[in-house]
Coordinates of C-alpha atoms in Angstrom, one line a residue:
X1 CA -68.3 123.2 -162.6
X2 CA -66.1 125.8 -161.0
X3 CA -68.1 125.9 -158.3
X4 CA -67.6 122.0 -157.6
X5 CA -64.4 122.7 -158.0
X6 CA -64.1 125.2 -155.5
X7 CA -65.4 122.7 -152.7
X8 CA -63.3 120.1 -154.3
X9 CA -60.6 122.7 -153.3
X10 CA -58.5 122.9 -150.4
X11 CA -61.2 123.9 -147.5
X12 CA -63.4 120.4 -149.3
X13 CA -60.6 118.4 -148.5
X14 CA -59.7 119.7 -145.2
X15 CA -63.7 118.9 -144.6
X16 CA -63.4 115.5 -145.9
X17 CA -60.2 115.2 -143.8
X18 CA -61.8 116.2 -140.6
X19 CA -64.6 114.1 -141.6
X20 CA -62.5 111.1 -141.9
X21 CA -60.5 111.9 -138.4
X22 CA -63.9 111.9 -136.7
X23 CA -65.1 109.7 -138.1
X24 CA -62.2 107.3 -137.1
X25 CA -62.3 109.0 -133.4
X26 CA -65.9 107.9 -133.5
X27 CA -65.1 104.4 -134.7
X28 CA -62.2 104.0 -132.1
X29 CA -64.0 105.6 -129.3
X30 CA -67.0 103.0 -130.2
X31 CA -64.6 99.8 -130.0
X32 CA -63.1 101.7 -126.4
X33 CA -66.5 102.0 -125.2
X34 CA -67.6 98.6 -125.9
X35 CA -64.2 97.2 -124.6
X36 CA -65.0 99.2 -121.7
X37 CA -68.4 97.4 -121.2
X38 CA -67.1 94.3 -121.9
X39 CA -64.5 94.7 -119.1
X40 CA -67.2 96.1 -117.0
X41 CA -69.7 93.2 -117.4
X42 CA -66.5 90.7 -116.8
X43 CA -65.7 92.8 -113.6
X44 CA -70.0 92.4 -113.3
X45 CA -69.4 89.0 -113.6
X46 CA -66.7 88.0 -111.9
X47 CA -68.0 90.3 -109.0
X48 CA -71.4 88.4 -109.1
X49 CA -69.5 85.1 -108.9
X50 CA -67.4 85.9 -106.2
X51 CA -70.5 87.1 -104.7
X52 CA -71.9 83.6 -105.2
X53 CA -69.0 81.9 -103.8
X54 CA -69.2 84.1 -100.8
X55 CA -72.6 83.1 -100.2
X56 CA -72.0 79.7 -100.6
X57 CA -69.1 80.3 -98.2
X58 CA -71.5 82.0 -95.6
X59 CA -73.8 79.5 -96.0
X60 CA -71.5 76.4 -95.3
X61 CA -69.8 78.4 -92.8
X62 CA -74.0 78.8 -91.3
X63 CA -74.8 75.1 -91.5
X64 CA -71.2 74.0 -90.2
X65 CA -71.8 76.8 -87.2
X66 CA -75.9 75.3 -87.3
X67 CA -74.2 72.0 -86.8
X68 CA -71.6 72.7 -84.3
X69 CA -74.3 74.4 -82.5
X70 CA -76.4 71.0 -82.3
X71 CA -73.1 68.9 -81.0
X72 CA -72.6 71.5 -78.8
X73 CA -75.7 71.0 -76.6
X74 CA -75.8 67.6 -77.5
X75 CA -72.7 67.5 -76.0
X76 CA -73.9 69.6 -73.2
X77 CA -76.8 67.9 -72.2
X78 CA -74.4 64.5 -72.1
X79 CA -71.9 66.5 -69.7
X80 CA -74.7 66.9 -67.3
X81 CA -75.9 63.3 -67.4
X82 CA -72.7 62.3 -67.0
X83 CA -72.4 64.9 -63.8
X84 CA -75.9 63.5 -62.5
X85 CA -74.7 59.8 -62.9
X86 CA -71.4 61.0 -61.2
X87 CA -72.6 62.7 -58.2
X88 CA -75.6 59.4 -58.0
X89 CA -71.7 57.7 -58.2
X90 CA -69.9 59.5 -55.2
X91 CA -73.6 58.6 -53.4
X92 CA -72.8 55.0 -54.1
X93 CA -69.4 55.5 -52.9
X94 CA -70.2 57.2 -49.8
X95 CA -73.1 55.0 -48.5
X96 CA -70.2 51.9 -49.4
X97 CA -67.8 53.6 -47.2
X98 CA -70.5 53.9 -44.9
X99 CA -71.5 50.4 -45.0
X100 CA -67.7 49.5 -44.9
X101 CA -67.4 51.4 -41.1
X102 CA -69.9 49.4 -40.3
X103 CA -69.1 46.5 -41.1
X104 CA -65.5 47.1 -39.7
X105 CA -67.5 48.3 -36.6
X106 CA -69.2 45.0 -36.7
X107 CA -65.9 43.1 -37.2
X108 CA -64.1 44.8 -34.3
X109 CA -67.4 44.4 -31.6
X110 CA -67.5 40.8 -32.7
X111 CA -63.9 40.6 -31.6
X112 CA -65.1 41.5 -28.6
X113 CA -67.8 39.5 -28.4
X114 CA -65.7 36.4 -29.1
X115 CA -63.4 37.0 -26.5
X116 CA -66.5 36.9 -24.1
X117 CA -68.5 34.3 -25.8
X118 CA -66.1 31.7 -25.2
X119 CA -65.9 31.8 -21.9
X120 CA -69.5 32.2 -21.7
X121 CA -69.8 28.9 -23.4
X122 CA -67.7 26.9 -20.9
X123 CA -69.7 28.2 -18.1
X124 CA -72.5 27.3 -19.8
X125 CA -71.7 23.7 -20.3
X126 CA -70.6 23.8 -17.0
X127 CA -73.7 24.9 -15.2
X128 CA -75.3 22.1 -17.3
X129 CA -73.6 19.8 -16.3
X130 CA -73.9 20.6 -12.6
X131 CA -77.5 20.7 -12.8
X132 CA -77.5 17.0 -14.4
X133 CA -75.8 15.4 -11.2
X134 CA -78.4 17.8 -8.8
X135 CA -81.0 16.2 -10.6
X136 CA -83.3 13.5 -10.9
X137 CA -80.9 10.5 -11.9
X138 CA -82.8 9.0 -15.0
X139 CA -80.8 8.7 -18.5
X140 CA -77.3 9.9 -16.6
X141 CA -75.4 7.9 -19.1
X142 CA -76.7 9.5 -21.9
X143 CA -76.7 12.8 -20.4
X144 CA -73.2 13.1 -19.1
X145 CA -72.3 11.9 -22.5
X146 CA -73.7 14.8 -23.8
X147 CA -71.8 16.8 -21.3
X148 CA -68.3 15.4 -22.7
X149 CA -69.1 15.8 -25.9
X150 CA -69.8 19.4 -25.8
X151 CA -66.2 20.0 -23.8
X152 CA -64.7 18.0 -26.9
X153 CA -66.7 20.6 -29.3
X154 CA -65.0 23.4 -27.3
X155 CA -61.5 22.2 -28.4
X156 CA -62.2 21.5 -31.7
X157 CA -60.6 24.4 -33.9
X158 CA -63.0 23.2 -37.2
X159 CA -65.9 23.9 -35.8
X160 CA -67.2 27.6 -35.6
X161 CA -68.0 29.5 -32.8
X162 CA -71.6 29.7 -33.7
X163 CA -72.3 25.5 -34.2
X164 CA -70.5 25.1 -30.9
X165 CA -72.9 28.1 -29.1
X166 CA -76.1 26.1 -31.6
X167 CA -74.8 22.3 -30.0
X168 CA -75.3 23.8 -26.1
X169 CA -78.4 25.7 -26.7
X170 CA -79.4 22.1 -28.4
X171 CA -78.3 20.7 -25.0
X172 CA -80.2 22.9 -22.9
X173 CA -83.3 22.6 -25.3
X174 CA -83.2 19.0 -24.3
X175 CA -83.0 19.6 -20.8
X176 CA -86.1 21.4 -20.8
X177 CA -88.0 19.4 -22.5
X178 CA -87.2 16.8 -19.9
X179 CA -89.4 19.2 -17.9
X180 CA -92.9 18.5 -20.1
X181 CA -92.6 14.9 -20.2
X182 CA -93.2 11.6 -19.0
X183 CA -91.6 8.7 -19.1
X184 CA -91.5 4.7 -18.5
X185 CA -88.4 2.8 -19.0
X186 CA -86.5 0.0 -17.5
X187 CA -83.5 -0.7 -16.1
X188 CA -81.2 -2.7 -13.1
X189 CA -81.6 -0.8 -9.2
X190 CA -79.7 -1.8 -6.4
X191 CA -82.5 -2.5 -3.8
X192 CA -81.6 -3.6 0.1
X193 CA -78.3 -4.4 -1.9
X194 CA -79.5 -6.8 -4.4
X195 CA -79.7 -5.8 -8.4
X196 CA -83.2 -5.8 -9.7
X197 CA -84.6 -4.9 -12.7
X198 CA -87.2 -2.6 -12.2
X199 CA -89.5 -0.4 -14.4
X200 CA -88.9 3.5 -13.9
X201 CA -91.6 6.3 -14.1
X202 CA -90.6 9.7 -14.3
X203 CA -93.0 12.7 -14.7
X204 CA -91.2 16.0 -15.4
X205 CA -89.3 16.8 -12.9
X206 CA -91.1 16.3 -10.4
X207 CA -90.9 12.5 -9.4
X208 CA -89.0 9.9 -10.5
X209 CA -90.4 6.3 -9.3
X210 CA -89.5 2.9 -9.8
X211 CA -91.5 -0.3 -9.6
X212 CA -90.3 -4.2 -9.3
X213 CA -91.8 -6.0 -12.5
X214 CA -93.8 -8.3 -10.3
X215 CA -94.8 -5.1 -8.6
X216 CA -94.3 -5.9 -5.3
X217 CA -92.2 -3.2 -4.5
X218 CA -93.1 0.5 -5.5
X219 CA -90.4 3.6 -4.1
X220 CA -89.2 7.1 -5.7
X221 CA -85.8 8.9 -5.4
X222 CA -86.0 11.0 -2.7
X223 CA -84.2 14.9 -4.3
X224 CA -83.8 16.0 -0.6
X225 CA -82.3 12.9 1.4
X226 CA -80.4 11.8 -2.6
X227 CA -81.1 8.4 -2.0
X228 CA -83.5 5.9 -3.3
X229 CA -86.5 5.2 -0.7
X230 CA -89.9 3.1 -0.5
X231 CA -92.9 4.1 -0.8
X232 CA -96.6 2.5 1.0
X233 CA -98.4 0.1 -0.7
X234 CA -101.2 3.1 -1.5
X235 CA -98.6 4.5 -4.2
X236 CA -98.5 1.0 -5.8
X237 CA -101.7 1.4 -8.3
X238 CA -101.0 5.2 -8.5
X239 CA -97.5 4.4 -10.0
X240 CA -98.6 1.5 -12.1
X241 CA -100.6 3.7 -13.9
X242 CA -98.5 6.4 -14.4
X243 CA -96.6 3.6 -16.4
X244 CA -99.1 2.5 -18.7
X245 CA -99.8 6.5 -19.6
X246 CA -96.2 7.2 -20.4
X247 CA -96.1 4.2 -22.8
X248 CA -99.7 5.3 -24.4
X249 CA -101.6 2.3 -22.7
X250 CA -104.1 4.4 -21.1
X251 CA -105.3 7.9 -21.2
X252 CA -103.8 10.7 -18.7
X253 CA -105.7 10.4 -15.5
X254 CA -104.9 12.4 -12.1
X255 CA -101.8 10.8 -10.3
X256 CA -100.8 10.8 -6.4
X257 CA -97.3 10.9 -6.6
X258 CA -95.2 11.5 -3.9
X259 CA -93.3 14.6 -3.7
X260 CA -90.2 14.1 -1.3
X261 CA -93.2 13.8 1.4
X262 CA -91.3 12.7 4.9
X263 CA -93.8 9.4 5.3
X264 CA -92.9 8.3 2.5
X265 CA -89.9 5.9 3.8
X266 CA -92.2 5.1 6.7

């Protein structure tokens, strides 16, 4: 009992107090550590969350960068195509400018040609008219009317120069055909001061002969004397046969025709 009392004395009370202090300290220390740990865990959690957010932002930026890079490549390819197309358009424009210049040169040249073609057409008409007057006198009314029509045509402002030229060339073609065909016709002719109805036989531009309907008189047009002259009876059957051939009443055959022979008038 005494020993117990000793232990429960001042020293014992101090020890008990120390133990209580140490226990309280340990309890406080444990609480502080718990708070520190909790705070550290919160910081770590916040850091992890921040890291995740940063990574998400990085991923988003990476995706945006990839999309932008893809858009850039598409835009770059489109730009290349546009450049190629613009180059093509420029080539077309240059070509059109060249064509335009050529057309303008042709127009300028056409004006010069027009200034020279009009006098030429008048000359062609005059030459054709003179040829008709110097030619064998067949279908004179028709041929002279054609020349008159051409001269009137040249004064018509409603007719193009190309059409005028075409009509002139058509007249030349008609006259050229006369050199390659034969013709039989009937008309009046003054013979010995008397108008007689006769048959005319034309062989190209080589010969123009006549024969009365009763075949009693036969003659031809002498281009040297520009007169109608009688032919000997030996030509009668040949002219008659020529008329039949021209009318397609007989097959073509060898004919003897006058060629401005001096003896034809004898």
